[in-house]
Amino acid sequence: MSHDGAGDGPGTATQDARLKANAIGFLDALVIGLNSTSPAYSLAAVLGPIVALVGIYAPGVMLASFVPMLLIAAAFYYLNKVDQDCGTTFSWVTRAMGPWAGWLGGWAIAMTGVLVIGSLADVAVNFGLLAFGLDDWAANAWIRQGLTVAVILAMTAICVIGTELSAHLQDVLILAQVFFLLTFAVVAIYRVYAGNSTLEEIEPSIAWLNPFGAGGAALTGGLLLGVFMYWGWESAVNLTEEVENSATAPGRAGIWSTVILLVTYLSVGFAVVAYAGTAFLAENAAEEEAIFAVLAHEVMGGWDWVVLLAVCTSALASTQTTIIPASRTALSMARRHALPPHLAHIHPRFRTPDVSTWWVAGIAIAWYLAVNQISENALLDSLTALSLLIAFYYALTGLACAVYYRRHLLEGPHNLLLIGVGPVVGAALLIWLLVESIGDMSNPENSASGVSWFGLGPPLVIGIAIAVVGVLVMCFWRLRDGRFWQERRGVVDPALVHTRKR
């Protein structure tokens, strides 16, 4: 089944809305998937809070968080084999579960990009300024926000100019990021075993990989943070129409991204906990800069700029790659008449979705500037609301995989486990985390700002508002142009189900 929706009735994609085929290869897609997750930034933002919850068992929580991500990555792989559509979850859920669920899945993907792009660019600017000793500039809100907007515009322009240019830039950024992180981890572990750590060192133990060591309640909170750490790898699959061997390469890139992220997170997690001890990390859990800005100086001394640049390049790369899922999803929705048709415009020279890309950037900039006028904590609360959207569309994808292949699940243990049970288990875990996070976010004291909005925590209010706006937009467009809602559900090609051949 091809991405253009041929034979699917009134919702068929327009023939001119085609991206540049075979623009990048498997390795490029893999790099983009890794950079979308922003490993260094994710560690800086999440490692402290995880340690505050579970102590030395932080590596175990990272390992446990990997399980649902791998299961959902498998769902992305198998669904992409039969439908190479850059809209991914939107297209697959529509075919498997109907247009209403599919539209909401697409909306969730687009909104995650809008919420996080400004924050990522802000982190890139902040850590870049710190790395070059421009602390006063970093502390100036006007300079920082102005440079953040400039970074978003620059990254958006690169995305529009071409997927190849984007991929080449990502190759450079991931090499720099991995080098910086591994250098930091190796030096930290060396100093622990040499006995010259400047903080309360702890000798690493394999027991740290036990996710249940800190108890059930702590594990739940840690898993919520862990899901955020892994989020973003599916950008590789959003490029499916532009990747060579589009039926298999993007899905494999997504799976391998999660595996490489696991190795990276465990390596740095062990190094940081061993060098600093749990007390330091828990005390500084609320400060993103504390882990890699303060700790970098403790470990690297005068070479702390190496780690600061790791976070800077991580956030910079993710700023660019996070634009990809939102813009490609908007393109896919528009060409199937689920959104205004001008969003399906393809640049005649670069063969990229220029209109949807600039729209995503424009809305992200407006959101970033508006929320910053409220407070910096309000921006952090909007990021916390991401977990609701992430869990929602990942769970939808897992369920869609089992529904899509439902007539073929009993043809063998391979199909039953990898296409049916696995994705459903992954979806169930994410639904459980979604419910838990709603309960946690309902308490205003658990938010970054610590204030009450309508008696609830700001992150939950933001999540509910995004969902309500999505439903309203969907209903409006259903009345305005109902062609998308007349699509019939796709039928699996049996020749593509027997994946053991690959």
PDB file of N, CA, C and O in Angstrom, residues 13 34 58 65 86 89 117 119 135 137 147 195 277 279 289 361 388 398 419 493 497:
ATOM      1  N   ALA A  13      -4.733  11.265  -1.670  1.00  0.00           N
ATOM      2  CA  ALA A  13      -3.791  12.374  -1.692  1.00  0.00           C
ATOM      3  C   ALA A  13      -3.706  12.976  -3.074  1.00  0.00           C
ATOM      4  O   ALA A  13      -3.835  12.314  -4.074  1.00  0.00           O
ATOM      5  N   LEU A  34      17.790   9.934  16.289  1.00  0.00           N
ATOM      6  CA  LEU A  34      18.532  10.133  17.532  1.00  0.00           C
ATOM      7  C   LEU A  34      18.514  11.602  17.955  1.00  0.00           C
ATOM      8  O   LEU A  34      18.278  11.923  19.125  1.00  0.00           O
ATOM      9  N   ALA A  58      18.137   4.898  39.238  1.00  0.00           N
ATOM     10  CA  ALA A  58      17.816   5.672  38.034  1.00  0.00           C
ATOM     11  C   ALA A  58      18.127   4.905  36.748  1.00  0.00           C
ATOM     12  O   ALA A  58      17.322   4.905  35.815  1.00  0.00           O
ATOM     13  N   SER A  65      11.798   2.175  31.133  1.00  0.00           N
ATOM     14  CA  SER A  65      11.135   3.089  30.207  1.00  0.00           C
ATOM     15  C   SER A  65      11.385   2.692  28.762  1.00  0.00           C
ATOM     16  O   SER A  65      10.589   3.019  27.872  1.00  0.00           O
ATOM     17  N   CYS A  86       4.131   9.967   5.281  1.00  0.00           N
ATOM     18  CA  CYS A  86       4.871  10.823   6.217  1.00  0.00           C
ATOM     19  C   CYS A  86       4.022  11.250   7.403  1.00  0.00           C
ATOM     20  O   CYS A  86       4.548  11.754   8.395  1.00  0.00           O
ATOM     21  N   THR A  89       1.357   8.154  12.339  1.00  0.00           N
ATOM     22  CA  THR A  89       0.223   7.826  13.215  1.00  0.00           C
ATOM     23  C   THR A  89      -1.101   8.302  12.629  1.00  0.00           C
ATOM     24  O   THR A  89      -2.103   7.577  12.676  1.00  0.00           O
ATOM     25  N   ILE A 117       9.382  23.135  20.474  1.00  0.00           N
ATOM     26  CA  ILE A 117      10.416  23.736  19.615  1.00  0.00           C
ATOM     27  C   ILE A 117      11.040  24.966  20.269  1.00  0.00           C
ATOM     28  O   ILE A 117      12.269  25.130  20.292  1.00  0.00           O
ATOM     29  N   SER A 119      11.237  25.773  23.446  1.00  0.00           N
ATOM     30  CA  SER A 119      12.042  25.407  24.607  1.00  0.00           C
ATOM     31  C   SER A 119      13.390  24.832  24.186  1.00  0.00           C
ATOM     32  O   SER A 119      14.427  25.142  24.782  1.00  0.00           O
ATOM     33  N   ASP A 135      27.814  34.593  30.144  1.00  0.00           N
ATOM     34  CA  ASP A 135      26.793  34.365  31.160  1.00  0.00           C
ATOM     35  C   ASP A 135      25.817  35.534  31.271  1.00  0.00           C
ATOM     36  O   ASP A 135      24.620  35.333  31.522  1.00  0.00           O
ATOM     37  N   TRP A 137      24.807  37.525  28.896  1.00  0.00           N
ATOM     38  CA  TRP A 137      23.857  37.431  27.775  1.00  0.00           C
ATOM     39  C   TRP A 137      22.800  36.364  28.072  1.00  0.00           C
ATOM     40  O   TRP A 137      21.620  36.558  27.783  1.00  0.00           O
ATOM     41  N   LEU A 147      17.618  35.636  20.348  1.00  0.00           N
ATOM     42  CA  LEU A 147      18.460  34.621  19.720  1.00  0.00           C
ATOM     43  C   LEU A 147      17.691  33.315  19.518  1.00  0.00           C
ATOM     44  O   LEU A 147      17.908  32.597  18.536  1.00  0.00           O
ATOM     45  N   GLY A 195      39.333   7.447  42.760  1.00  0.00           N
ATOM     46  CA  GLY A 195      39.107   7.952  44.102  1.00  0.00           C
ATOM     47  C   GLY A 195      39.292   9.441  44.261  1.00  0.00           C
ATOM     48  O   GLY A 195      39.515   9.925  45.381  1.00  0.00           O
ATOM     49  N   GLY A 277      26.799  11.127  43.298  1.00  0.00           N
ATOM     50  CA  GLY A 277      25.989  10.628  44.389  1.00  0.00           C
ATOM     51  C   GLY A 277      24.557  11.124  44.293  1.00  0.00           C
ATOM     52  O   GLY A 277      24.271  12.091  43.573  1.00  0.00           O
ATOM     53  N   ALA A 279      22.540  12.491  46.585  1.00  0.00           N
ATOM     54  CA  ALA A 279      22.162  13.699  47.335  1.00  0.00           C
ATOM     55  C   ALA A 279      22.324  14.953  46.474  1.00  0.00           C
ATOM     56  O   ALA A 279      21.427  15.789  46.404  1.00  0.00           O
ATOM     57  N   GLU A 289      20.309  23.270  34.452  1.00  0.00           N
ATOM     58  CA  GLU A 289      21.721  23.535  34.271  1.00  0.00           C
ATOM     59  C   GLU A 289      22.583  22.802  35.294  1.00  0.00           C
ATOM     60  O   GLU A 289      23.771  22.616  35.085  1.00  0.00           O
ATOM     61  N   ALA A 361       6.693  26.550  12.477  1.00  0.00           N
ATOM     62  CA  ALA A 361       7.661  27.447  13.102  1.00  0.00           C
ATOM     63  C   ALA A 361       6.994  28.710  13.630  1.00  0.00           C
ATOM     64  O   ALA A 361       7.287  29.172  14.748  1.00  0.00           O
ATOM     65  N   LEU A 388       1.273  13.990  28.162  1.00  0.00           N
ATOM     66  CA  LEU A 388      -0.094  13.572  27.852  1.00  0.00           C
ATOM     67  C   LEU A 388      -0.247  13.292  26.353  1.00  0.00           C
ATOM     68  O   LEU A 388      -0.792  12.263  25.948  1.00  0.00           O
ATOM     69  N   GLY A 398       0.169   1.914  18.806  1.00  0.00           N
ATOM     70  CA  GLY A 398       0.257   0.517  19.200  1.00  0.00           C
ATOM     71  C   GLY A 398      -1.045  -0.228  18.990  1.00  0.00           C
ATOM     72  O   GLY A 398      -1.064  -1.351  18.465  1.00  0.00           O
ATOM     73  N   ILE A 419       3.470  -8.248  16.221  1.00  0.00           N
ATOM     74  CA  ILE A 419       2.530  -7.330  15.585  1.00  0.00           C
ATOM     75  C   ILE A 419       1.272  -7.149  16.417  1.00  0.00           C
ATOM     76  O   ILE A 419       0.582  -6.140  16.288  1.00  0.00           O
ATOM     77  N   ASP A 493      -2.215  -5.768   2.847  1.00  0.00           N
ATOM     78  CA  ASP A 493      -1.756  -6.630   1.771  1.00  0.00           C
ATOM     79  C   ASP A 493      -1.087  -7.845   2.404  1.00  0.00           C
ATOM     80  O   ASP A 493      -0.036  -7.733   3.039  1.00  0.00           O
ATOM     81  N   VAL A 497       2.666  -8.985   5.131  1.00  0.00           N
ATOM     82  CA  VAL A 497       2.511  -9.346   6.539  1.00  0.00           C
ATOM     83  C   VAL A 497       3.601 -10.282   7.000  1.00  0.00           C
ATOM     84  O   VAL A 497       4.091 -10.223   8.113  1.00  0.00           O
TER      85      VAL A 497
END
